[in-house]
Tab-separated table of C-alpha atoms in Angstrom:
chain	number	residue	atom	x	y	z
F	938	MET	CA	27.873	79.306	40.760
F	939	GLN	CA	30.624	76.779	41.276
F	940	PHE	CA	31.937	77.319	37.747
F	941	SER	CA	31.947	81.097	38.133
F	942	GLN	CA	34.278	80.773	41.125
F	943	VAL	CA	36.997	78.889	39.211
F	944	PRO	CA	38.378	81.891	37.231
F	945	CYS	CA	38.487	83.915	40.438
F	946	LEU	CA	40.449	81.193	42.222
F	947	LEU	CA	42.837	80.835	39.271
F	948	ALA	CA	43.358	84.567	39.143
F	949	LEU	CA	44.062	84.664	42.874
F	950	PHE	CA	46.551	81.779	42.546
F	951	THR	CA	48.266	83.477	39.597
F	952	LEU	CA	48.576	86.796	41.399
F	953	THR	CA	49.884	85.082	44.505
F	954	SER	CA	52.501	83.147	42.480
F	955	TRP	CA	53.777	86.268	40.742
F	956	ALA	CA	53.936	88.113	44.029
F	957	GLN	CA	56.420	85.540	45.344
F	958	VAL	CA	58.954	86.051	42.513
F	959	THR	CA	60.610	88.955	44.338
F	960	PRO	CA	62.907	87.569	47.047
F	961	PRO	CA	61.379	88.295	50.463
F	962	PHE	CA	64.790	89.071	51.977
F	963	ASP	CA	67.649	91.363	51.012
F	964	PRO	CA	70.319	90.074	50.990
F	965	SER	CA	69.181	86.625	49.820
F	966	PRO	CA	71.359	83.555	49.035
F	967	LEU	CA	72.516	82.338	45.623
F	968	ASP	CA	74.050	78.993	44.638
F	969	ILE	CA	74.647	78.525	40.892
F	970	LEU	CA	76.363	75.709	38.966
F	971	GLY	CA	76.717	76.109	35.214
F	972	THR	CA	78.794	76.971	32.167
F	973	ILE	CA	81.061	80.004	32.229
F	974	ASP	CA	80.017	82.577	29.622
F	975	SER	CA	82.686	85.172	30.434
F	976	MET	CA	85.128	86.366	33.074
F	977	THR	CA	86.632	89.823	33.581
F	978	LEU	CA	89.350	91.307	35.765
F	979	ASN	CA	89.504	94.753	37.335
F	980	ALA	CA	93.022	95.454	36.079
F	981	ALA	CA	93.383	98.525	38.307
F	982	GLY	CA	92.660	96.569	41.476
F	983	GLY	CA	96.153	95.270	42.190
F	984	PRO	CA	97.253	91.682	42.895
F	985	LEU	CA	94.047	90.843	44.796
F	986	ALA	CA	91.717	92.533	42.314
F	987	GLY	CA	88.213	91.276	41.692
F	988	GLY	CA	86.126	91.362	38.543
F	989	THR	CA	83.059	89.583	37.210
F	990	ILE	CA	81.971	86.124	36.138
F	991	THR	CA	78.899	85.262	34.085
F	992	VAL	CA	77.507	81.741	34.503
F	993	ASP	CA	74.643	80.626	32.239
F	994	GLY	CA	73.747	84.265	31.656
F	995	ILE	CA	73.833	85.258	35.335
F	996	LEU	CA	76.323	88.023	36.092
F	997	PHE	CA	78.197	87.985	39.399
F	998	THR	CA	80.475	90.614	40.855
F	999	VAL	CA	83.666	89.030	42.184
F	1000	PRO	CA	84.834	91.203	45.095
F	1001	GLN	CA	88.434	92.172	45.746
F	1002	ASN	CA	90.398	89.565	47.779
F	1003	THR	CA	88.305	86.659	46.443
F	1004	LEU	CA	90.144	83.346	46.074
F	1005	ALA	CA	88.983	80.957	43.352
F	1006	THR	CA	89.137	77.244	44.153
F	1007	LEU	CA	90.529	75.101	41.309
F	1008	PRO	CA	90.708	71.272	41.254
F	1009	ALA	CA	93.877	71.139	43.395
F	1010	LEU	CA	94.753	74.778	44.157
F	1011	ALA	CA	93.257	78.031	45.399
F	1012	VAL	CA	94.378	81.231	43.648
F	1013	ALA	CA	93.670	84.950	43.653
F	1014	TRP	CA	91.161	86.021	41.010
F	1015	GLY	CA	93.837	87.903	39.074
F	1016	GLU	CA	95.989	84.764	38.755
F	1017	LEU	CA	93.336	83.295	36.439
F	1018	PHE	CA	94.152	85.886	33.773
F	1019	THR	CA	96.996	86.331	31.303
F	1020	GLY	CA	97.069	89.687	29.563
F	1021	GLY	CA	93.533	90.339	30.753
F	1022	VAL	CA	92.220	87.090	29.208
F	1023	ALA	CA	90.970	84.218	31.373
F	1024	ASN	CA	93.350	81.254	31.299
F	1025	LEU	CA	90.913	78.423	30.534
F	1026	PRO	CA	92.827	76.034	28.235
F	1027	GLY	CA	91.548	73.353	25.909
F	1028	GLY	CA	89.258	75.356	23.647
F	1029	VAL	CA	86.175	73.912	25.395
F	1030	SER	CA	83.528	75.240	27.756
F	1031	TRP	CA	84.377	75.492	31.453
F	1032	GLU	CA	82.158	75.227	34.513
F	1033	ALA	CA	81.790	77.299	37.645
F	1034	HIS	CA	80.015	76.796	40.948
F	1035	VAL	CA	79.330	80.165	42.522
F	1036	VAL	CA	77.919	80.660	46.009
F	1037	GLY	CA	77.025	84.159	47.118
F	1038	ASN	CA	74.291	86.661	47.868
F	1039	ARG	CA	71.929	88.948	45.995
F	1040	VAL	CA	72.296	92.417	47.514
F	1041	ASN	CA	70.212	95.379	46.293
F	1042	GLY	CA	69.537	93.473	43.075
F	1043	GLN	CA	73.221	92.714	42.456
F	1044	ASN	CA	74.721	89.205	42.569
F	1045	ILE	CA	77.858	89.123	44.746
F	1046	ALA	CA	80.095	86.042	44.645
F	1047	GLY	CA	81.441	84.659	47.921
F	1048	LEU	CA	82.856	81.274	46.890
F	1049	VAL	CA	83.936	80.454	43.327
F	1050	TYR	CA	84.889	76.948	42.152
F	1051	ILE	CA	86.159	76.522	38.582
F	1052	SER	CA	86.847	73.325	36.642
F	1053	GLN	CA	86.682	72.051	33.097
F	1054	LYS	CA	84.278	69.208	33.899
F	1055	ALA	CA	83.455	69.033	37.591
F	1056	ALA	CA	81.807	65.602	37.441
F	1057	GLN	CA	84.275	63.922	35.064
F	1058	VAL	CA	86.142	60.908	36.444
F	1059	LEU	CA	88.075	58.605	34.091
F	1060	ASP	CA	89.614	55.196	34.621
F	1061	GLY	CA	91.480	52.412	32.875
F	1062	PHE	CA	94.671	50.386	32.675
F	1063	ILE	CA	98.005	51.981	31.813
F	1064	THR	CA	99.059	50.508	28.472
F	1065	SER	CA	102.359	52.315	27.856
F	1066	ILE	CA	104.725	54.788	29.551
F	1067	ASN	CA	107.255	57.052	27.826
F	1068	ILE	CA	109.849	57.934	30.468
F	1069	ALA	CA	111.511	60.390	28.052
F	1070	THR	CA	108.418	62.632	28.050
F	1071	GLY	CA	106.506	61.551	31.144
F	1072	HIS	CA	103.462	60.809	28.979
F	1073	PHE	CA	101.498	57.573	29.288
F	1074	PHE	CA	98.432	56.019	27.675
F	1075	VAL	CA	95.333	54.675	29.409
F	1076	GLY	CA	92.703	52.400	27.868
F	1077	THR	CA	92.395	50.186	24.844
F	1078	GLY	CA	92.730	51.153	21.188
F	1079	THR	CA	94.351	54.534	20.783
F	1080	GLY	CA	93.602	55.204	24.472
F	1081	ILE	CA	93.909	58.517	26.277
F	1082	GLU	CA	97.278	60.257	26.233
F	1083	CYS	CA	97.995	61.543	29.735
F	1084	VAL	CA	100.628	63.463	31.666
F	1085	ILE	CA	100.713	64.432	35.324
F	1086	ASN	CA	100.289	68.200	35.530
F	1087	ASP	CA	103.278	68.763	37.799
F	1088	PRO	CA	105.100	72.100	37.428
F	1089	THR	CA	107.501	71.342	40.298
F	1090	GLY	CA	108.423	67.863	39.078
F	1091	ARG	CA	107.329	66.194	42.307
F	1092	TYR	CA	105.809	63.121	40.628
F	1093	GLY	CA	108.000	62.899	37.531
F	1094	LEU	CA	109.250	65.151	34.766
F	1095	PRO	CA	107.959	68.721	35.171
F	1096	TYR	CA	104.933	69.713	33.100
F	1097	THR	CA	104.684	73.487	33.192
F	1098	ALA	CA	102.257	74.468	30.418
F	1099	ASN	CA	99.180	74.926	32.654
F	1100	PRO	CA	100.310	75.450	36.263
F	1101	LEU	CA	96.909	76.626	37.507
F	1102	TRP	CA	95.348	73.247	36.828
F	1103	ALA	CA	98.154	71.235	38.418
F	1104	SER	CA	98.309	68.395	40.925
F	1105	ASP	CA	98.967	69.151	44.589
F	1106	PRO	CA	102.701	68.715	45.277
F	1107	ASP	CA	102.469	68.853	49.082
F	1108	ASN	CA	99.279	66.970	49.955
F	1109	PRO	CA	99.784	64.212	47.374
F	1110	SER	CA	96.910	64.047	44.900
F	1111	ILE	CA	98.820	61.382	42.903
F	1112	HIS	CA	98.687	58.281	45.072
F	1113	ALA	CA	97.762	54.628	45.526
F	1114	THR	CA	94.448	53.554	47.042
F	1115	SER	CA	96.221	53.174	50.388
F	1116	GLY	CA	97.427	56.806	50.140
F	1117	PHE	CA	101.067	56.097	49.266
F	1118	PRO	CA	102.406	58.601	46.676
F	1119	VAL	CA	103.156	57.221	43.207
F	1120	CYS	CA	105.217	58.616	40.339
F	1121	ILE	CA	106.268	58.303	36.698
F	1122	PRO	CA	110.013	57.509	36.409
F	1123	ARG	CA	112.105	60.313	34.915
F	1124	SER	CA	114.671	57.791	33.652
F	1125	ALA	CA	115.478	54.085	33.837
F	1126	ASN	CA	117.419	54.725	37.063
F	1127	ASP	CA	115.419	57.503	38.705
F	1128	PRO	CA	116.648	57.809	42.333
F	1129	LEU	CA	113.421	59.578	43.386
F	1130	CYS	CA	111.103	57.065	41.699
F	1131	PRO	CA	113.202	53.895	41.854
F	1132	ALA	CA	112.370	50.599	40.192
F	1133	LYS	CA	113.315	48.831	43.452
F	1134	ASN	CA	110.094	50.208	44.936
F	1135	ARG	CA	108.169	47.894	42.596
F	1136	PRO	CA	109.914	44.566	43.307
F	1137	ILE	CA	108.381	41.360	42.004
F	1138	ASP	CA	107.201	38.844	44.572
F	1139	PRO	CA	108.718	35.520	43.413
F	1140	ALA	CA	105.817	33.585	44.912
F	1141	THR	CA	103.134	35.386	42.898
F	1142	GLY	CA	105.027	37.003	40.032
F	1143	LYS	CA	103.313	40.279	40.929
F	1144	PRO	CA	104.692	43.467	42.472
F	1145	ALA	CA	105.271	43.230	46.209
F	1146	GLN	CA	103.180	45.622	48.262
F	1147	VAL	CA	104.896	45.957	51.641
F	1148	MET	CA	107.661	48.498	52.265
F	1149	TYR	CA	110.510	47.640	54.645
F	1150	ASP	CA	111.465	49.327	57.908
F	1151	PRO	CA	113.921	52.161	57.028
F	1152	ALA	CA	116.095	51.123	59.983
F	1153	THR	CA	116.827	47.725	58.405
F	1154	LEU	CA	117.053	48.637	54.703
F	1155	THR	CA	119.702	47.297	52.358
F	1156	ALA	CA	120.640	49.079	49.146
F	1157	THR	CA	118.241	46.958	47.085
F	1158	ASP	CA	115.235	46.984	49.437
F	1159	PRO	CA	112.115	49.049	48.710
F	1160	ASP	CA	112.409	52.398	50.482
F	1161	PRO	CA	109.214	53.784	52.102
F	1162	ARG	CA	110.723	57.268	52.047
F	1163	LEU	CA	110.489	57.328	48.241
F	1164	MET	CA	107.523	57.172	45.870
F	1165	VAL	CA	106.444	54.036	44.038
F	1166	PRO	CA	106.633	54.076	40.211
F	1167	LEU	CA	103.507	53.433	38.198
F	1168	ALA	CA	103.813	50.565	35.727
F	1169	VAL	CA	102.109	49.229	32.628
F	1170	GLY	CA	99.087	47.222	33.739
F	1171	ASP	CA	98.216	49.433	36.700
F	1172	TYR	CA	94.543	50.334	36.959
F	1173	ILE	CA	94.033	54.041	37.723
F	1174	ILE	CA	91.161	56.440	38.366
F	1175	PHE	CA	91.936	60.040	37.465
F	1176	THR	CA	90.679	63.537	36.738
F	1177	GLY	CA	92.271	66.392	34.855
F	1178	THR	CA	92.074	69.010	32.156
F	1179	ARG	CA	92.109	68.346	28.412
F	1180	VAL	CA	94.293	70.698	26.420
F	1181	SER	CA	94.903	71.140	22.703
F	1182	GLY	CA	95.649	67.884	20.918
F	1183	GLY	CA	93.501	65.917	23.360
F	1184	LEU	CA	96.235	65.546	25.983
F	1185	MET	CA	94.792	64.887	29.444
F	1186	THR	CA	96.785	66.803	32.065
F	1187	ILE	CA	96.079	64.975	35.314
F	1188	ASN	CA	95.598	66.787	38.620
F	1189	ALA	CA	94.431	63.807	40.697
F	1190	LEU	CA	95.134	60.089	40.325
F	1191	ASN	CA	94.269	57.037	42.415
F	1192	ALA	CA	96.157	53.853	41.490
F	1193	ASN	CA	94.555	50.568	42.467
F	1194	LEU	CA	97.583	49.478	44.489
F	1195	GLY	CA	97.714	48.440	48.117
F	1196	LEU	CA	101.065	49.869	49.237
F	1197	PHE	CA	101.819	49.620	52.952
F	1198	THR	CA	104.738	50.582	55.144
F	1199	ALA	CA	106.174	48.264	57.769
F	1200	PRO	CA	104.377	48.222	61.144
F	1201	GLY	CA	105.469	51.050	63.397
F	1202	THR	CA	106.950	53.191	60.617
């Protein structure tokens, strides 16, 4: 008798499990992280038009007025498209994190985050800097060729090829560990990224780390109102987007430098 009850119990368990597949609530929440299969734009919807995004085979409707969050910017859905084609450079797969609701069997996006590799963080020492191009190399051997993605030229020479995936020019995403903004010199005598802001401490032979009080500055003193130039040998942690040719266009950088302003400034 005990053995005859087992199939009945299994059947009951199976039926109960299948009965729970249908969400018990409508609407019900969704939170998906995966690879973007496709994106579309409702071209007739105006500047704040919506569209669709498919992530790992799951189709979402992107409502009108939705803003997509990129690594350092937030943009209208339509700004992600050029000529109706999604602007996802690099010729590689891209990722999306979509948070929304399932309503009447339809997936509706509420929050959309898009990046090339959300979990990628790179690091290394700067081995060379080309001030004529703003490009620099990180790491040993051939290293990684990098450029700060900076359409406005806030941190160095402008890089305008992929403005959607740029650094933040106003809330500095290119900075030292202490939060002080850093830059790549545009020339040997760049007034906005001056060499005087990386003076050598004669006692240690290493760059000095304390900025002077602006009220007492001389012409040759480090100026805390200006950025500090990155230099060969600096250790940096960074994220960005790879584009054709393997160039890493950086949107966030943390240089292992302790840069401090004078007390009270």
